[in-house]
Short mmCIF file of C-alpha atoms and ligand atoms in Angstrom, two decimals:
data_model
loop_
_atom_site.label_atom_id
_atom_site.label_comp_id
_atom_site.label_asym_id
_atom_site.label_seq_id
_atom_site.Cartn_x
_atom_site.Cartn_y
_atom_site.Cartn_z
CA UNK A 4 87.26 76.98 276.20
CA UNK A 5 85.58 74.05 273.48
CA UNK A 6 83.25 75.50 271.06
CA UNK A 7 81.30 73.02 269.03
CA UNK A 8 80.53 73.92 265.12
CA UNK A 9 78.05 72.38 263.33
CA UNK A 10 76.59 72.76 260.08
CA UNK A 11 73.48 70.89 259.32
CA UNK A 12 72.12 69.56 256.39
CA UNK A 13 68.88 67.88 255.72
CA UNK A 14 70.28 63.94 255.89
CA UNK A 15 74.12 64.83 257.21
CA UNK A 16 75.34 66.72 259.83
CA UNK A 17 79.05 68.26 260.07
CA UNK A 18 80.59 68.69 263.27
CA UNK A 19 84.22 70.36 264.78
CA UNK A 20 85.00 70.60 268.23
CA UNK A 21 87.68 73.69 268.94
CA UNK A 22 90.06 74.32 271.85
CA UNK A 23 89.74 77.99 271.10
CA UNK A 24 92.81 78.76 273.43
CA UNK A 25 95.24 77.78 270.48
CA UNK A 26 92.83 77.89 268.45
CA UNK A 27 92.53 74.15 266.97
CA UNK A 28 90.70 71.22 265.64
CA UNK A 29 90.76 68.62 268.52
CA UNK A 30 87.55 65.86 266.95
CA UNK A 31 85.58 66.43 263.94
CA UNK A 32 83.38 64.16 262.31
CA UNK A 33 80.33 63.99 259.92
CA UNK A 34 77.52 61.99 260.22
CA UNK A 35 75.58 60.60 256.75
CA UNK A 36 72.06 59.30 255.96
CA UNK A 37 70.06 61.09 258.81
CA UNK A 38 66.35 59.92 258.58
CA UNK A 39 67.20 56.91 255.82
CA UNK A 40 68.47 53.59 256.19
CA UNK A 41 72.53 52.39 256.50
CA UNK A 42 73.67 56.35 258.46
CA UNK A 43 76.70 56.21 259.03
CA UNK A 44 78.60 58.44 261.83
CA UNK A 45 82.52 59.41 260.70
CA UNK A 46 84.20 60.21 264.22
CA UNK A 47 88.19 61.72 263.61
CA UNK A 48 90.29 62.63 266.79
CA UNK A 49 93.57 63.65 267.64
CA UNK A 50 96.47 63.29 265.10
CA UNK A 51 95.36 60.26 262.84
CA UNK A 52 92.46 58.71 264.90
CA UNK A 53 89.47 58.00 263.71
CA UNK A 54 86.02 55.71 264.27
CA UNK A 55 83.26 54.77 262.46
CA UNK A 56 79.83 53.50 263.19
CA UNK A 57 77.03 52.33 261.10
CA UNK A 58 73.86 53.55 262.71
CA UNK A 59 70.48 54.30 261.48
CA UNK A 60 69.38 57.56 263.05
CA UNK A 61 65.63 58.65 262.85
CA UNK A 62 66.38 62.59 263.07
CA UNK A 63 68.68 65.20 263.86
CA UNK A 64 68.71 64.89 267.35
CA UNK A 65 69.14 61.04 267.53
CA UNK A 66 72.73 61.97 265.44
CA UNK A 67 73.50 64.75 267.88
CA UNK A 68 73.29 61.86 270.61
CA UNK A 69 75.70 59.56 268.67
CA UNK A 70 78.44 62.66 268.30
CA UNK A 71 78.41 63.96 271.54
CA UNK A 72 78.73 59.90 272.96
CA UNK A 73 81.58 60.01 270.06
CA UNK A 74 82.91 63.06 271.94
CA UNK A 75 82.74 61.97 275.54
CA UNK A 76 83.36 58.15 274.32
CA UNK A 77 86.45 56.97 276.79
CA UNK A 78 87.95 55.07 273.51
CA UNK A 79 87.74 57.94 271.42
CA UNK A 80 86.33 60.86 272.68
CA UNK A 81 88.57 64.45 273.67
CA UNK A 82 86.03 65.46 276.51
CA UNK A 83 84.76 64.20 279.56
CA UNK A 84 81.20 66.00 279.92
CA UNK A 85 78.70 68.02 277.61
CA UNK A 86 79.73 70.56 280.40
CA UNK A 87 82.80 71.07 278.62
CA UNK A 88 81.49 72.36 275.20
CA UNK A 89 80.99 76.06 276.44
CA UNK A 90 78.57 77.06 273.53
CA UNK A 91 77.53 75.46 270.12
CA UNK A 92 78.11 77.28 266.20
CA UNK A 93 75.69 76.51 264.15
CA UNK A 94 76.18 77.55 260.27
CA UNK A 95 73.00 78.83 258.75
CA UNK A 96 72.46 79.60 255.23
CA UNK A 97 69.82 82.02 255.08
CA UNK A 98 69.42 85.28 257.32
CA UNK A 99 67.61 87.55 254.84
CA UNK A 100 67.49 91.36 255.71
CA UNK A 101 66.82 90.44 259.73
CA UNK A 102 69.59 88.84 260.90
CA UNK A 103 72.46 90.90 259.38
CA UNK A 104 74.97 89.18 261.91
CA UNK A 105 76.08 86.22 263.86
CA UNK A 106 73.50 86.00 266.81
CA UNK A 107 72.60 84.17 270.18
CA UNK A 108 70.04 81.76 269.20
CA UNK A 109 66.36 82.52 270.92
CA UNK A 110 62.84 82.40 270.03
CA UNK A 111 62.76 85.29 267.76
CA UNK A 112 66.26 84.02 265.71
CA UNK A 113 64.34 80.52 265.28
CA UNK A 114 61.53 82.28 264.04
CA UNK A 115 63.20 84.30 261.35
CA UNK A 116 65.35 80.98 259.94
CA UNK A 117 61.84 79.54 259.68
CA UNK A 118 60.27 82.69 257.77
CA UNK A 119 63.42 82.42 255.28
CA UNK A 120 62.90 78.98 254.72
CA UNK A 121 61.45 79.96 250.91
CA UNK A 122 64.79 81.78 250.32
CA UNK A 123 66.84 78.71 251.88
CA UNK A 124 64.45 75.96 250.57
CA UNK A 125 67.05 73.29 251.09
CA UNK A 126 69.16 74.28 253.71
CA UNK A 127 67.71 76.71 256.02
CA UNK A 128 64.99 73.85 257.59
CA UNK A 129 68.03 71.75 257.48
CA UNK A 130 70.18 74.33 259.59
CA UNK A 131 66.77 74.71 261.98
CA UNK A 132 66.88 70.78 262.59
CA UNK A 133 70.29 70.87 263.53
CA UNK A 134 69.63 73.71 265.73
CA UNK A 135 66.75 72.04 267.89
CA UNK A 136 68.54 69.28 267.99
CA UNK A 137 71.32 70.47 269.92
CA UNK A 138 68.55 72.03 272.18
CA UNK A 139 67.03 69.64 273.07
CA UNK A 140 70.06 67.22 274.17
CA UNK A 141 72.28 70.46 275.33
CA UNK A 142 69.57 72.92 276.23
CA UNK A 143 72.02 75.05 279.22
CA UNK A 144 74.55 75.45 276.47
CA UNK A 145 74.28 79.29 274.49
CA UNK A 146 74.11 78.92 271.00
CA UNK A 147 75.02 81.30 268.18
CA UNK A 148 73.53 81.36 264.49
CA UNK A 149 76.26 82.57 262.07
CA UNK A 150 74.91 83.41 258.59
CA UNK A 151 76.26 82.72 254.88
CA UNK A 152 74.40 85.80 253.49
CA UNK A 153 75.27 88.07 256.50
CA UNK A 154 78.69 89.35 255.44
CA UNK A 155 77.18 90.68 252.28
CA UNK A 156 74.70 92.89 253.83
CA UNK A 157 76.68 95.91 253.80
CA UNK A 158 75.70 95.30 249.74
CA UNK A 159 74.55 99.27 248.68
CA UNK A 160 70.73 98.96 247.02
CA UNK A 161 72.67 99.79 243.53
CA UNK A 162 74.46 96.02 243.87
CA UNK A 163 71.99 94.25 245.77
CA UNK A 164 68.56 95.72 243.78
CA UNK A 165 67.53 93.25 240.48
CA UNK A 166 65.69 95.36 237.91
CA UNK A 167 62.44 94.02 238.13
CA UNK A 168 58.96 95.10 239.50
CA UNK A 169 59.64 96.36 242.81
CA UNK A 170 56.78 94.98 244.42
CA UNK A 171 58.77 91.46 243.76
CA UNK A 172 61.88 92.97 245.87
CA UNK A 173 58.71 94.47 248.59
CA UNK A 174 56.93 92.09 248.79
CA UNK A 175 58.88 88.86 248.29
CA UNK A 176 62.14 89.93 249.35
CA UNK A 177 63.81 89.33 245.78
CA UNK A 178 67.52 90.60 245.43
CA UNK A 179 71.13 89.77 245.90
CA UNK A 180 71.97 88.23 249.12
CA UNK A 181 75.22 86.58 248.11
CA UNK A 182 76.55 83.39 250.12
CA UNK A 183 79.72 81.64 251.31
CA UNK A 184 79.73 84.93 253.36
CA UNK A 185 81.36 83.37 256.63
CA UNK A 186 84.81 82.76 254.17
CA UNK A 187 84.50 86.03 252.17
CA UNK A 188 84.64 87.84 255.81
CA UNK A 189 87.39 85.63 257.20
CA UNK A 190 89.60 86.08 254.24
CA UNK A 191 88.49 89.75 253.88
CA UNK A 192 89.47 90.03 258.18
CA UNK A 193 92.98 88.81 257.28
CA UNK A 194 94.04 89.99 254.46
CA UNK A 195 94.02 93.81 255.15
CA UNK A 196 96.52 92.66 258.17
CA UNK A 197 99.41 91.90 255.07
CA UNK A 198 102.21 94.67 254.75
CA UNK A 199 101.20 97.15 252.05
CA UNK A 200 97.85 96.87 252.70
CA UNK A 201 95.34 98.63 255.47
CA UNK A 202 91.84 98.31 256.63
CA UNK A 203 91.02 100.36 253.71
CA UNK A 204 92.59 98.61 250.79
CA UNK A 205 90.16 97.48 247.70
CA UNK A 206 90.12 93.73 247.62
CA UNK A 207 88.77 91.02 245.57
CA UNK A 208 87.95 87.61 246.67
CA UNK A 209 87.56 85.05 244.40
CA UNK A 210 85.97 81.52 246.18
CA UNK A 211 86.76 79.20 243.76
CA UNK A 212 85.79 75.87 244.67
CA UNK A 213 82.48 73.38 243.43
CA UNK A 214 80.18 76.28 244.34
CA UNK A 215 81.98 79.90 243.45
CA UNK A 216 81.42 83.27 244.26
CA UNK A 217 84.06 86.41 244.14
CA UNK A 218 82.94 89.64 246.33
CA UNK A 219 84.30 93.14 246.02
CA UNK A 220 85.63 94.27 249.55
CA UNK A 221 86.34 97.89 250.57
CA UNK A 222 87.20 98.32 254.78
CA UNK A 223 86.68 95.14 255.39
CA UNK A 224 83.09 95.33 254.34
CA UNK A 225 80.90 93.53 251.14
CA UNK A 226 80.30 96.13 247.99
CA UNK A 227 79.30 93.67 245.69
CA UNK A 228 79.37 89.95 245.25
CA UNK A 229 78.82 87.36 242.36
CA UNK A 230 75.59 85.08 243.68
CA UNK A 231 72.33 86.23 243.94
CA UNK A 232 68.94 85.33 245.73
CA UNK A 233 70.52 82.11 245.58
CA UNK A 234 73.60 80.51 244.78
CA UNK A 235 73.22 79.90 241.18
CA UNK A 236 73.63 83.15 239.64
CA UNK A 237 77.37 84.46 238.96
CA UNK A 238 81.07 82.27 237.43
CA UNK A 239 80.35 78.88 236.28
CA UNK A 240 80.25 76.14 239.00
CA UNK A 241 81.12 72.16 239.32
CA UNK A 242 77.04 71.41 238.26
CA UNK A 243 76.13 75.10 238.42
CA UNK A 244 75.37 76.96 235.52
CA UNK A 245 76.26 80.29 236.99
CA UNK A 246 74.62 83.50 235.48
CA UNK A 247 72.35 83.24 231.91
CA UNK A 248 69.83 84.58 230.39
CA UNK A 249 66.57 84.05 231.82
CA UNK A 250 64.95 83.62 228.88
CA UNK A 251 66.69 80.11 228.79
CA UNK A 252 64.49 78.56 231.62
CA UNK A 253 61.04 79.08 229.67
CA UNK A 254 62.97 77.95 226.60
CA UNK A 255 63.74 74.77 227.38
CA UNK A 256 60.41 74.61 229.82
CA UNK A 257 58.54 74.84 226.38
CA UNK A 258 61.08 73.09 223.91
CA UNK A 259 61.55 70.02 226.36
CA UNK A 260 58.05 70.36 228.33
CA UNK A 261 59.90 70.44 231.85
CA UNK A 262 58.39 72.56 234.24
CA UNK A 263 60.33 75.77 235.52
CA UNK A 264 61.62 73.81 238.81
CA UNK A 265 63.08 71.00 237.03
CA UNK A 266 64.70 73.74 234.60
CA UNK A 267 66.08 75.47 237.30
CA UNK A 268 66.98 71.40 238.86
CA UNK A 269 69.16 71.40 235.72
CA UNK A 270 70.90 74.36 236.03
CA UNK A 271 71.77 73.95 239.41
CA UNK A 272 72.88 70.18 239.49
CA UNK A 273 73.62 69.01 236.24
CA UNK A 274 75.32 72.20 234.45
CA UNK A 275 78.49 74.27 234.65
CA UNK A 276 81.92 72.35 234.44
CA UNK A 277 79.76 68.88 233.78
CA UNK A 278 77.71 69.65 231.34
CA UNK A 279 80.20 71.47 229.20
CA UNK A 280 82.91 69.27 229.58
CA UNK A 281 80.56 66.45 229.30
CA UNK A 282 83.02 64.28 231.68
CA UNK A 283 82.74 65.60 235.47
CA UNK A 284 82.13 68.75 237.39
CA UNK A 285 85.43 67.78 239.46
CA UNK A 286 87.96 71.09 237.88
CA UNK A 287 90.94 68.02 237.97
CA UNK A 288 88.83 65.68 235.73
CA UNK A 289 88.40 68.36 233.67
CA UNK A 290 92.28 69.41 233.16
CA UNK A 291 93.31 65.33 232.89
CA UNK A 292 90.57 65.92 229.83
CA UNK A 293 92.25 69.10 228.22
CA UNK A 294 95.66 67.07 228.67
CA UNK A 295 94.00 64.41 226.88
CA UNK A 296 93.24 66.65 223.94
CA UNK A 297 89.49 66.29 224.94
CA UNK A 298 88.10 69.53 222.96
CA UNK A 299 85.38 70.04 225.22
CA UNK A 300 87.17 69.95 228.20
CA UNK A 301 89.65 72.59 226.86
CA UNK A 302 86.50 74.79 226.40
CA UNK A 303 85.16 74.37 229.67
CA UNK A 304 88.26 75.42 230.94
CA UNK A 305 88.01 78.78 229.10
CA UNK A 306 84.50 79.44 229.60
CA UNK A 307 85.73 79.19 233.46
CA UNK A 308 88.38 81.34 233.61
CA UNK A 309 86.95 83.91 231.17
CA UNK A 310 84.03 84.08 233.31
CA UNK A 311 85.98 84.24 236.62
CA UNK A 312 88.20 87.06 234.73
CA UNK A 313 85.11 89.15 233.73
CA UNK A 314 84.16 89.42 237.37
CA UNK A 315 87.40 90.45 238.46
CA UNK A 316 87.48 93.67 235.63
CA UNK A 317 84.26 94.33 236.75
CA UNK A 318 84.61 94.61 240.75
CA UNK A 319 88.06 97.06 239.56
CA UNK A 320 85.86 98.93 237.84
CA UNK A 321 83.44 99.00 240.75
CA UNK A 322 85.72 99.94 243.40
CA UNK A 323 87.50 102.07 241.52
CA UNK A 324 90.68 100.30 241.36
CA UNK A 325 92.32 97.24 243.37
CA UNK A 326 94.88 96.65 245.73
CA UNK A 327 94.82 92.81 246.40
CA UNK A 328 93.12 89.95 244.80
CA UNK A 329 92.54 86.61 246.67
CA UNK A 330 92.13 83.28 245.69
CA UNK A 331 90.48 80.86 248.24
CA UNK A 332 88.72 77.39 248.35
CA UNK A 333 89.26 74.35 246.58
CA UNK A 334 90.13 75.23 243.29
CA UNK A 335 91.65 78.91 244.19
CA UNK A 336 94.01 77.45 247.18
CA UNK A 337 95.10 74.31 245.17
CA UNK A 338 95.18 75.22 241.31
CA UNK A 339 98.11 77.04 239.93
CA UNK A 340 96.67 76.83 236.68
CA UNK A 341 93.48 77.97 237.13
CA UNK A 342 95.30 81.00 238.83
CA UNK A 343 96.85 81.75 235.57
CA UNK A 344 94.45 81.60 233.83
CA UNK A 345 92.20 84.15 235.41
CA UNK A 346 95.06 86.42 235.70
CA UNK A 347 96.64 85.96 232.22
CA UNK A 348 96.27 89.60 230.42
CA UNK A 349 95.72 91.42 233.21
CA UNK A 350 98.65 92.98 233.57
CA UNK A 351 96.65 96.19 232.48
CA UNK A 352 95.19 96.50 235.26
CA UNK A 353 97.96 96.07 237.34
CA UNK A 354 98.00 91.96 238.26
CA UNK A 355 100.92 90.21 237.25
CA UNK A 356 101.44 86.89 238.68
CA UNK A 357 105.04 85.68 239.20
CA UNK A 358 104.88 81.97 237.60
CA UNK A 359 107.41 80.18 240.23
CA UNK A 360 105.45 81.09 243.17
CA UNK A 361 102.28 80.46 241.77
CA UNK A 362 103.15 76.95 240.78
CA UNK A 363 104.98 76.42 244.48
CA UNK A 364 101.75 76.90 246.35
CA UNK A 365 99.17 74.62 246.74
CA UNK A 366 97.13 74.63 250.08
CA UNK A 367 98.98 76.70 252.86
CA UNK A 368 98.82 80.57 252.37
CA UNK A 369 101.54 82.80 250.41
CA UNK A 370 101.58 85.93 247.77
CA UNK A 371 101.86 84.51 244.06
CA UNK A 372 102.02 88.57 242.82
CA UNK A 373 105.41 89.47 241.07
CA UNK A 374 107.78 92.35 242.50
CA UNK A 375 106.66 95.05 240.63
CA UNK A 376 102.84 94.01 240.72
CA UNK A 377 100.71 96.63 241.91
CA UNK A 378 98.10 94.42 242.78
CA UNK A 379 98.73 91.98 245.63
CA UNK A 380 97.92 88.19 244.97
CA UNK A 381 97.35 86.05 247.62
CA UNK A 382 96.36 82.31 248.02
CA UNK A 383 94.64 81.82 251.31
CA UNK A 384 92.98 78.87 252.75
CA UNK A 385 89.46 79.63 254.33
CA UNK A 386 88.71 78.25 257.30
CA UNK A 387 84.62 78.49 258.14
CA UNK A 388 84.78 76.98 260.66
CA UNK A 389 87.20 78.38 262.65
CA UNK A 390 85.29 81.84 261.54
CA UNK A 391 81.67 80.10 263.16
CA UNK A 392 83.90 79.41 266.10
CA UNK A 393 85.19 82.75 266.61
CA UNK A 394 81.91 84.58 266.41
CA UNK A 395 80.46 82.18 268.65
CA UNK A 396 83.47 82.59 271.26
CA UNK A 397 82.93 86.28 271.15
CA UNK A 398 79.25 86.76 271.26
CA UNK A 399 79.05 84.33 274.51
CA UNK A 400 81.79 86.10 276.35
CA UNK A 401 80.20 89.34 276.04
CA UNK A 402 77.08 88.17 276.69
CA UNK A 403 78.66 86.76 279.96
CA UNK A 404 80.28 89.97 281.18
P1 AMP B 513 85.60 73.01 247.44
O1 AMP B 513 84.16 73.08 247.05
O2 AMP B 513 86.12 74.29 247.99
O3 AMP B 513 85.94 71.82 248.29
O4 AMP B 513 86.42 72.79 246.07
C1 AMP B 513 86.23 71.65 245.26
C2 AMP B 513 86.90 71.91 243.91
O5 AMP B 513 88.30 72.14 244.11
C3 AMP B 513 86.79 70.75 242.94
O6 AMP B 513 86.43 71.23 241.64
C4 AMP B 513 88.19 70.19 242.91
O7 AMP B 513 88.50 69.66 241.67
C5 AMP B 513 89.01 71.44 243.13
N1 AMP B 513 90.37 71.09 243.53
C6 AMP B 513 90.79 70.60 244.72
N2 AMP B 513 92.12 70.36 244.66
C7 AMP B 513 92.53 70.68 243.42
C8 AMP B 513 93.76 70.68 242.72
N3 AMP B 513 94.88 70.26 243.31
N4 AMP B 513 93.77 71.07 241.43
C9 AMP B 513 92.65 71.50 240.83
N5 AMP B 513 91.47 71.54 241.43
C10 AMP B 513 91.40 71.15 242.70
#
């Protein structure tokens, strides 16, 4: 059985075709500069194959055309007929307080991505695109909507509620939501299958990548989790500025006469690891600069992991103790450093790191926690889209039966 992913955005469009049977990538591809001039369509296939065409594509559903001819393409294709793709994935960023789960796609699930669209500005018309799209070229084919705030739903009012007017939570739907909720679930779904742990172990999982967010996990299930109504607040991020005051935006709005949007612009694209290192939001630039002796980016660094740190202490303290942490994504899979450093002095609490495994493991999954830890530490890769792909799988089979 083939299950197509796909994860819109508002010019690109990401795409994986799995043979769920083994459970593997057999094309991917992403497709670049939807709706402006020079797109570009990035077809790979089996082992080391891969094809490229420069296209311009007018919409979403003109790009859907050119990946499933990239998919069927006798050169370089892995399928024969659309028939073959028994239902399409599709990653969506917002599902508010209505769609609390991964779903069949039908009227009423279009209809609530649209309503969101104020808590999703930039991605949830995107994700709505890519969904019509596939419609209207593969409309026989079920579709599923999986969520990024879904996971954290199970969020009690006393994590998700800000303390504000409550007419603002009423009547505009303000709170925590929390995101990159398809890899906090898939990590949290694996890691309480480890030895010494069970279904109800207290875990923390710490996404560490360009955007960042750690979530406290008890049975499997979301107690608390660093980003907010949207993914700014919480640890500081490649251009994020991660949690402040709020006081700051009308600050500078007055001091620098920018209006609250292009405050909150700033925050989100051209703050966190950039601005303070004043080099690049990339976490490798940033450690070539505190080699360097660059003073700044030795700062950055701390700021980072003393943030990252905090939320960890915190999340303990929330579940009332902690039997595994995990570090995921691109910095937490591939950074032995940055490990360290959020774990350094937390033997308190029970964490210590051996140093030789940590350093050994970049990438593929493996415990980095000494012997005598009491905490667990894991590195494991996410994998999305394998996640979208599962959900998908299941929720058409049992609709089938
Ligand atoms: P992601 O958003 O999950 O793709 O993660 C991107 C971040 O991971 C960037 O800040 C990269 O610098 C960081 N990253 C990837 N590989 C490494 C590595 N080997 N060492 C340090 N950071 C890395």
């Amino acid at each position: 059985m083939k299950i197509l992913v796909i994860n819109a955005g508002s010019s690109s469009l990401k795409y994986q075709l799995f043979e769920m049977l083994d459970k593997v990538v057999i094309a991917k591809g992403l497709v670049e500069r939807i709706g402006i001039a020079d797109g570009k369509l990035t077809h790979r296939y089996g082992e080391n194959g891969k094809f490229e065409l420069d296209v311009d594509m007018k919409n979403h559903t003109v790009a859907m055309e050119h990946v499933l001819e990239a998919l069927m393409s006798p050169e370089h294709g892995v399928i024969h007929s659309i028939d073959e793709i028994s239902a399409v994935g599709h990653r969506v960023l917002h599902g508010g307080e209505k769609l609390t789960k991964s779903i069949i796609i039908d009227d009423y699930v279009e209809q609530v991505i649209e309503e969101y669209f104020p808590l999703g500005p930039l991605h949830n018309p995107a994700n709505l695109m890519g969904i019509r799209a596939c419609k209207a070229i593969m409309p026989d084919t079920p579709m599923v909507a999986v969520f990024d705030t879904a996971f954290h739903q199970t969020m009690p009012p006393k994590a998700y509620l800000y303390g504000i007017p409550r007419k603002y939570y009423e009547n505009l739907g303000i709170r925590r939501y929390g995101f990159h909720g398809t890899s906090h679930r898939y990590i949290a779904g694996e890691i309480v299958k480890k030895p010494g742990l069970t279904q109800g172990s207290r875990v923390i999982i710490a996404h560490l990548g360009n955007g960042s967010s750690l979530s406290a996990c008890v049975d499997g299930k979301c107690q608390d989790t660093s980003m907010g109504l949207t993914p700014l607040e919480g640890v500081l991020m490649g251009t994020r500025s991660g949690s402040l005051d709020p006081a700051v935006v009308q600050f500078i709005s007055e001091r620098e006469s920018m209006t609250a949007t292009q405050v909150v612009n700033m925050l989100n694209k051209e703050s966190g690891l950039l601005a303070l290192s004043q080099r690049s939001s990339d976490m490798r630039d940033v450690y070539t600069g505190a080699e360097e002796g660059d003073k700044n980016c030795q700062e950055t660094l701390d700021v980072w992991a003393y943030g990252v740190k905090k939320y960890v202490g915190a999340y303990a303290a929330a579940m009332g103790g902690l039997d595994a942490l995990v570090f995921t994504a691109g910095i937490g899979e591939n950074d032995y450093r940055s490990r360290a450093s959020v774990c350094e002095g937390l033997e308190f609490m029970g964490i210590k790191i051996d140093a030789r495994k940590n350093e050994a493991l970049r990438g593929v999954e493996g415990m980095i926690s000494a012997e005598d830890s009491k905490v667990q530490v894991w590195v494991m890769p996410t994998n999305e889209e394998l996640a979208i792909a599962r959900d998908t799988l299941s929720l058409v089979t049992a609709e089938a039966q």
